[in-house]
Each structure stands twice: as structure tokens, then as C-alpha cells.
Amino acid sequence: MTNSNFPLDYFLLNHWFLALLLIVTIVYQIAAKKIQRLPQIPFKFLILYFVIQLIHFMLPNDLDPPVNLWFGVAAAIALSCAIIRIVFYLTVEMWYRVRLRAKLPKITRDLFLIISYAVMIFVVLRTKGGVNLVGLITTSAVLTAVIGLAAQNVLGNLFAGISIQLSQPFKIGDWIQYGEHTGKVINVGWETTRLKTFDDEMIIIPNLDISKSVLKNHSLPTPRHAMKIEVGADYSIAPGKVCDVLHGVCREEPRILETPAPVARVKNYSDFAITYVVRFFYEDFGNDPDLRASVMDKIWYAFRRNDIKIPYPIRDVRHSHIERKFECAENARLRKEALSKLGSVPILKPLSSESKDILANHLSIEAYGRNEIIVKQGEPGDSLYIIHRGACDVEVSSGNAPASKVATLLPPAFFGEMSLLTGEPRSATVKANCDTIVFAINKALFRDVLVAHPEISETLAEIVMIRHSETAEIASQHTDEYRNRASKLIGKIRTFFGV
Ligand code: CMP
């Protein structure tokens, strides 16, 4: 039936059975590529073996003995390699995947397989083909020298690659800095290591170069990472206030870790500004550019709200009087806008024009960027806010449940009245939904308004009750604790308004 005497042949009844096995194996390989659940068993050498055997079966029986011999040798090599590959996959690779939940490093796998294949090929060639490759290579000094010279760089990179695999200065997925390049390791190959940068570019570094240079791994010893941001602030503002504002910005950004706590301190008394540095920790270096931009954004808004200027050299000195004039004009314009906005707030409609004037001249104008928190649930507060431009989201959270959005407020809506009227902590978190300007009215200012116009208390009480029941309804899905707090709060509002 066959010209080869390799053992597996005895199990194969005829070439139809062989063809069937070949088709089944190929179909499995294609299916495993498409269906994630099927393990991708490396059957390529087995397919090669089937193909060689099939061709051999198809050929006439009266072939020359050397042709038969080489078919046998080729089939034996393919089958031996198939066995090595499949056994290695089912033992070492599977063990690595199941036990260590990791992929065996490619370079380690390739090295083991190539050495095993080479040994197997030497043995089969010698035993079945009568060819001694070892003798051929060792007796040819010129060939050895040529191969040695040509392979110098390749071998250097290869051994550097092996050393990287063994000492593990980084692994796939780590963020590393090599010279001026920073990127995420996506592959450690035979010769090179590949990084993907923040701009989605590929950096290819020879392993030898990596093993000789200083390398910074941003993901070790832990993915936690510190970021420092420097900012200048005006000399006229006390460092304590600037540091407080910078700490506040860190508290607002959810990606900044609470421990280790963020630190803001004076770094330098520079020519035009006091330079501050704020240092905080976050997870995953991959967030770096995004987080930096977000914090710098928030610093700008927070500085503006707290009247802290970021001075810039020369122009600030020469043109400061012009700037002050411009600022006064801008302020006057905003106050005028505030006056007309107050008229459009339904609860303030009964106010006399004199009361509105007083309010417009004494309220403070605050700007917030997208996602900045204006009032935070659970914190004390005694200001009422009227939205002048932009929009605000009201969110409530209870226990460990994620915050739920209760409402989106648009100009000229107001918020913050509950804490102002009851002295209770803020019942919800209100965040700017986009660039937003709000008018903040403090307790003393609002008390004067209420004394002059007690009739607005009733409307205000109704709004407070409606809002509170809405908020409590959402929060009540979470805990009883919120329900208790809600009923206490309603009691306080009732007492306040004598309802
Ligand atoms: P205060 O508790 O001081 O701070 C959070 C503010 O969110 C709260 O006052 C209200 O002004 C506002 N707020 C709470 N619940 C609602 C709601 N259901 N609809 C609109 N605004 C609300």
C-alpha cells in the first residue's frame, strides 16, 4: 500500500482515509481561527506530514529507491516536528495559560522549538537518510566562519532578547521610556522590541541596544504613577490659598488617587510669578496626556474663580493697567447681564429693582469647565447659584452605588437652595455639563432678600419640596439611610418656612 515504512502508515488503511484526515485537520485549523472558544492547536506540521504521505501514495509504486527514501525522510521529519509542536503546546503552553494566566513569551517558545526541531532533523537525517550534518558543519571551517560573522548582530540581539525575557525588566503592556521614546510594549521579538507611542506610532528598538541602555519602566514596581504639574501664580496671592485651590482641583478629578495624598507646594520664587508644583498619583501611565490636560484645564478654571492670575512675563508688567481697565469693563458687562438674568428667574420676579441691583452688585461670578464640581453631595455649603450660561447636571449617590443623574439644569435655573435654607450638607452633587458661568449668592445676601420679600419663601418652599421628593425617590432605591435623612430635611424646611 505504501513505499514508506514509518509506523503511522500501519494505521492508515488507504489514501482516502489519509485525505479525510487532511481535510478534517485543515477544517479544524480554519474553524479555530474564526471561533475564539476552540484552542488553536498547532497542526501545520501534521498537515505537512499528511500532504507528503498523500503525494507519496498517489505516485506510482515503481519509484526509484532514493526517491522513496527521501519521501520517508521528509515524512518522518514532518511527523516528528508535529509531535514536538503539539506536545509542547498541550503541556508547557497550556500550563502557562491555565496556571499562570499568561502567554508564554514568544522568544522562549521559538528558542525551545527551534533547538528541538534542529536536534530531531539531525537525528532523522542521520538514522533514516544516512546524512551527517554535524560532520559537515564542523569540517567546513570557512562555512562556520561565514555563518558566525553574518550572524554576529543577529545573535547579539537574540541573546539580548533572551536576557530580557529572563530578567523581565518589562513585559508586554508595560509603558517604557527608551531615550526620547515613550511607548507601550506590544512585542518582544527575536531581534527587536516594539513600542506603540501615544500618537499610535510604532518604535522598533534592537534588543541589543535596549540591553545596553538605561530604561525607565513607568509600569513598575506598580502601575501607580506620580505626575507633577508646575504652574505660576501671582505674587499678591498667599501661597496657602494657591495650595488649597490646587488641592481642591486634585479632589475633583476622579482619576487622581486619594492615597498617597496629592501635595501642592511652592517650588520657586521666579521673576514674574511664584512657581508651584502639584504632585499626585494615578493608575496606568497610558492615561498621562489625557489626565495632565484635564488637570491643567481645571487649574485654569479654579484659579479664575478664586481670582488667582497666572502671570506671564513682560506683557503682564507693561500692559497691566490696560488689562485692569479691560477687566473692569468685562466685570461691569457681566454685572449688567446678571441684573437682567435675575429678572428672568421666576422666584426672584417679585423683587424690587433696588433689591435686584443690590443682588447684581454683590453676587460673585464664577466660571466652571466641563465636569467640574460646583457643589458636592455631603459637603457643607451656604450659597445659592443661578446658572447664567451653560448647563449643570444634578447627581445623587447613596452608599457605594454609582451616582444617578436627577436633572439637567439650564439658565436661568438655580440650585444650592436646600443647604442655604436648612444648614444641612449638600443633598446632591452639581457639575458643569459644559463651559458654565454661575452667579453665587451667599447666605447674608440672600437673607436680606428674604427679609425684604418674605412672599418668595412660599414658592421657594414648594420647589425645595418637589426637588427633594424627586431626589429622595431616586436615592431611596439605594438605602434607608437616605430616606431618614430626607424626612429630617423636609422637617427642617417646614420649620424654616413655618409650613
Ligand atoms: P443643595 O442640597 O444645597 O445642593 C445640591 C442641590 O442640587 C440642591 O441644593 C438643589 O438645589 C439641587 N437639586 C437637588 N435635587 C434636585 C432635583 N431633583 N432637581 C433639580 N435640582 C435638584
Short mmCIF file of N, CA and C in Angstrom, two decimals, residues 149-232:
data_model
loop_
_atom_site.label_atom_id
_atom_site.label_comp_id
_atom_site.label_asym_id
_atom_site.label_seq_id
_atom_site.Cartn_x
_atom_site.Cartn_y
_atom_site.Cartn_z
N LEU A 149 30.23 35.20 11.31
CA LEU A 149 30.31 36.65 11.08
C LEU A 149 28.96 37.24 10.73
N ALA A 150 28.26 36.54 9.81
CA ALA A 150 26.96 37.05 9.35
C ALA A 150 25.96 37.10 10.50
N ALA A 151 26.12 36.14 11.41
CA ALA A 151 25.10 36.03 12.46
C ALA A 151 25.45 36.84 13.71
N GLN A 152 26.61 37.57 13.65
CA GLN A 152 27.06 38.27 14.86
C GLN A 152 25.98 39.18 15.47
N ASN A 153 25.43 40.06 14.62
CA ASN A 153 24.42 41.01 15.10
C ASN A 153 23.15 40.31 15.52
N VAL A 154 22.76 39.35 14.66
CA VAL A 154 21.52 38.62 14.92
C VAL A 154 21.64 37.90 16.25
N LEU A 155 22.81 37.25 16.46
CA LEU A 155 23.00 36.50 17.71
C LEU A 155 23.01 37.44 18.91
N GLY A 156 23.69 38.61 18.72
CA GLY A 156 23.74 39.60 19.81
C GLY A 156 22.33 39.99 20.23
N ASN A 157 21.50 40.31 19.21
CA ASN A 157 20.11 40.72 19.50
C ASN A 157 19.33 39.57 20.12
N LEU A 158 19.62 38.35 19.60
CA LEU A 158 18.89 37.19 20.10
C LEU A 158 19.19 36.96 21.59
N PHE A 159 20.51 37.00 21.93
CA PHE A 159 20.86 36.76 23.33
C PHE A 159 20.35 37.89 24.23
N ALA A 160 20.39 39.13 23.67
CA ALA A 160 19.83 40.25 24.45
C ALA A 160 18.34 40.01 24.68
N GLY A 161 17.65 39.50 23.65
CA GLY A 161 16.21 39.21 23.75
C GLY A 161 15.96 38.16 24.82
N ILE A 162 16.81 37.11 24.82
CA ILE A 162 16.64 36.05 25.84
C ILE A 162 16.86 36.64 27.23
N SER A 163 17.90 37.48 27.33
CA SER A 163 18.19 38.07 28.65
C SER A 163 17.02 38.95 29.11
N ILE A 164 16.38 39.67 28.16
CA ILE A 164 15.20 40.50 28.52
C ILE A 164 14.09 39.60 29.03
N GLN A 165 13.91 38.44 28.36
CA GLN A 165 12.85 37.52 28.78
C GLN A 165 13.11 36.97 30.18
N LEU A 166 14.40 36.68 30.44
CA LEU A 166 14.70 36.07 31.74
C LEU A 166 14.65 37.08 32.87
N SER A 167 15.28 38.26 32.64
CA SER A 167 15.34 39.23 33.76
C SER A 167 14.07 40.06 33.84
N GLN A 168 13.25 40.07 32.80
CA GLN A 168 11.95 40.76 32.78
C GLN A 168 12.01 42.21 33.26
N PRO A 169 12.85 43.07 32.62
CA PRO A 169 12.82 44.50 33.03
C PRO A 169 11.48 45.12 32.63
N PHE A 170 10.79 44.50 31.67
CA PHE A 170 9.44 44.94 31.29
C PHE A 170 8.74 43.77 30.66
N LYS A 171 7.40 43.89 30.57
CA LYS A 171 6.63 42.84 29.90
C LYS A 171 5.65 43.49 28.92
N ILE A 172 4.99 42.67 28.14
CA ILE A 172 4.04 43.22 27.17
C ILE A 172 2.97 44.01 27.92
N GLY A 173 2.68 45.21 27.44
CA GLY A 173 1.65 46.04 28.08
C GLY A 173 2.25 47.11 28.99
N ASP A 174 3.55 46.97 29.36
CA ASP A 174 4.18 48.00 30.21
C ASP A 174 4.48 49.25 29.39
N TRP A 175 4.48 50.39 30.08
CA TRP A 175 4.87 51.65 29.42
C TRP A 175 6.33 51.91 29.75
N ILE A 176 7.17 52.02 28.71
CA ILE A 176 8.59 52.25 28.99
C ILE A 176 9.09 53.48 28.24
N GLN A 177 10.19 54.01 28.77
CA GLN A 177 10.82 55.15 28.11
C GLN A 177 12.22 54.75 27.72
N TYR A 178 12.49 54.83 26.42
CA TYR A 178 13.82 54.49 25.92
C TYR A 178 14.33 55.72 25.20
N GLY A 179 15.36 56.38 25.77
CA GLY A 179 15.84 57.65 25.20
C GLY A 179 14.69 58.63 25.13
N GLU A 180 14.47 59.16 23.92
CA GLU A 180 13.39 60.15 23.78
C GLU A 180 12.04 59.50 23.48
N HIS A 181 12.04 58.17 23.37
CA HIS A 181 10.79 57.50 23.00
C HIS A 181 10.07 56.93 24.22
N THR A 182 8.77 57.18 24.28
CA THR A 182 7.95 56.58 25.33
C THR A 182 6.83 55.81 24.64
N GLY A 183 6.60 54.59 25.07
CA GLY A 183 5.53 53.81 24.43
C GLY A 183 5.18 52.58 25.23
N LYS A 184 4.12 51.91 24.75
CA LYS A 184 3.64 50.69 25.41
C LYS A 184 4.27 49.51 24.67
N VAL A 185 4.83 48.55 25.44
CA VAL A 185 5.48 47.39 24.81
C VAL A 185 4.39 46.51 24.20
N ILE A 186 4.51 46.28 22.88
CA ILE A 186 3.49 45.42 22.27
C ILE A 186 4.09 44.10 21.79
N ASN A 187 5.42 44.03 21.70
CA ASN A 187 6.01 42.77 21.26
C ASN A 187 7.49 42.74 21.63
N VAL A 188 7.94 41.58 22.15
CA VAL A 188 9.38 41.38 22.36
C VAL A 188 9.75 40.21 21.45
N GLY A 189 10.46 40.54 20.36
CA GLY A 189 10.74 39.51 19.35
C GLY A 189 12.15 39.00 19.45
N TRP A 190 12.53 38.20 18.46
CA TRP A 190 13.88 37.64 18.40
C TRP A 190 14.93 38.73 18.37
N GLU A 191 14.68 39.73 17.52
CA GLU A 191 15.71 40.74 17.31
C GLU A 191 15.34 42.09 17.89
N THR A 192 14.06 42.39 17.91
CA THR A 192 13.65 43.74 18.28
C THR A 192 12.51 43.74 19.30
N THR A 193 12.37 44.90 19.94
CA THR A 193 11.23 45.11 20.83
C THR A 193 10.42 46.25 20.22
N ARG A 194 9.09 46.09 20.18
CA ARG A 194 8.25 47.12 19.55
C ARG A 194 7.43 47.87 20.58
N LEU A 195 7.42 49.20 20.43
CA LEU A 195 6.62 50.05 21.32
C LEU A 195 5.57 50.78 20.50
N LYS A 196 4.43 51.03 21.11
CA LYS A 196 3.41 51.87 20.44
C LYS A 196 3.30 53.16 21.24
N THR A 197 3.50 54.29 20.57
CA THR A 197 3.53 55.58 21.28
C THR A 197 2.11 56.11 21.50
N PHE A 198 2.02 57.24 22.23
CA PHE A 198 0.72 57.89 22.46
C PHE A 198 0.10 58.32 21.13
N ASP A 199 0.96 58.59 20.12
CA ASP A 199 0.44 59.04 18.82
C ASP A 199 0.20 57.88 17.87
N ASP A 200 0.12 56.66 18.42
CA ASP A 200 -0.12 55.46 17.61
C ASP A 200 0.98 55.20 16.59
N GLU A 201 2.21 55.56 16.94
CA GLU A 201 3.33 55.25 16.05
C GLU A 201 4.07 54.06 16.62
N MET A 202 4.75 53.32 15.73
CA MET A 202 5.48 52.14 16.19
C MET A 202 6.97 52.48 16.29
N ILE A 203 7.57 52.19 17.44
CA ILE A 203 9.02 52.38 17.60
C ILE A 203 9.63 50.99 17.69
N ILE A 204 10.63 50.72 16.82
CA ILE A 204 11.26 49.39 16.81
C ILE A 204 12.69 49.54 17.33
N ILE A 205 13.00 48.87 18.43
CA ILE A 205 14.33 49.04 19.04
C ILE A 205 15.04 47.69 19.04
N PRO A 206 16.30 47.62 18.52
CA PRO A 206 17.05 46.36 18.59
C PRO A 206 17.25 45.96 20.06
N ASN A 207 17.08 44.67 20.33
CA ASN A 207 17.20 44.19 21.72
C ASN A 207 18.57 44.51 22.32
N LEU A 208 19.62 44.44 21.46
CA LEU A 208 20.98 44.70 21.94
C LEU A 208 21.07 46.12 22.51
N ASP A 209 20.46 47.09 21.79
CA ASP A 209 20.50 48.48 22.24
C ASP A 209 19.79 48.62 23.59
N ILE A 210 18.65 47.92 23.72
CA ILE A 210 17.90 48.01 24.99
C ILE A 210 18.74 47.49 26.14
N SER A 211 19.43 46.34 25.89
CA SER A 211 20.18 45.72 26.99
C SER A 211 21.37 46.59 27.41
N LYS A 212 21.81 47.52 26.50
CA LYS A 212 22.97 48.35 26.85
C LYS A 212 22.57 49.69 27.44
N SER A 213 21.27 50.06 27.35
CA SER A 213 20.91 51.44 27.74
C SER A 213 20.11 51.48 29.04
N VAL A 214 20.02 52.71 29.54
CA VAL A 214 19.18 52.93 30.73
C VAL A 214 17.72 53.02 30.25
N LEU A 215 16.87 52.32 30.94
CA LEU A 215 15.48 52.23 30.51
C LEU A 215 14.58 52.62 31.69
N LYS A 216 13.53 53.35 31.43
CA LYS A 216 12.61 53.71 32.51
C LYS A 216 11.32 52.93 32.31
N ASN A 217 10.91 52.14 33.29
CA ASN A 217 9.64 51.42 33.18
C ASN A 217 8.60 52.14 34.03
N HIS A 218 7.63 52.75 33.37
CA HIS A 218 6.60 53.51 34.10
C HIS A 218 5.58 52.61 34.78
N SER A 219 5.59 51.32 34.42
CA SER A 219 4.57 50.41 34.99
C SER A 219 5.11 49.58 36.15
N LEU A 220 6.36 49.78 36.51
CA LEU A 220 6.97 49.03 37.63
C LEU A 220 7.48 50.01 38.68
N PRO A 221 7.52 49.68 39.97
CA PRO A 221 7.10 48.40 40.54
C PRO A 221 5.59 48.20 40.55
N THR A 222 4.79 49.29 40.44
CA THR A 222 3.33 49.11 40.35
C THR A 222 2.84 50.02 39.23
N PRO A 223 1.62 49.77 38.73
CA PRO A 223 1.10 50.66 37.67
C PRO A 223 0.82 52.07 38.20
N ARG A 224 0.81 52.21 39.55
CA ARG A 224 0.57 53.54 40.13
C ARG A 224 1.74 54.46 39.77
N HIS A 225 1.40 55.70 39.46
CA HIS A 225 2.42 56.57 38.90
C HIS A 225 2.21 58.00 39.38
N ALA A 226 3.32 58.73 39.59
CA ALA A 226 3.16 60.12 40.06
C ALA A 226 3.23 61.08 38.88
N MET A 227 2.45 62.14 38.95
CA MET A 227 2.54 63.19 37.93
C MET A 227 2.79 64.52 38.63
N LYS A 228 3.66 65.34 38.01
CA LYS A 228 3.93 66.65 38.59
C LYS A 228 3.50 67.70 37.58
N ILE A 229 2.78 68.71 38.07
CA ILE A 229 2.40 69.81 37.16
C ILE A 229 2.86 71.10 37.81
N GLU A 230 3.55 71.93 37.01
CA GLU A 230 4.01 73.21 37.54
C GLU A 230 3.12 74.31 37.02
N VAL A 231 2.87 75.28 37.89
CA VAL A 231 2.04 76.41 37.46
C VAL A 231 2.50 77.65 38.22
N GLY A 232 2.43 78.80 37.55
CA GLY A 232 2.84 80.05 38.20
C GLY A 232 1.61 80.79 38.68
#
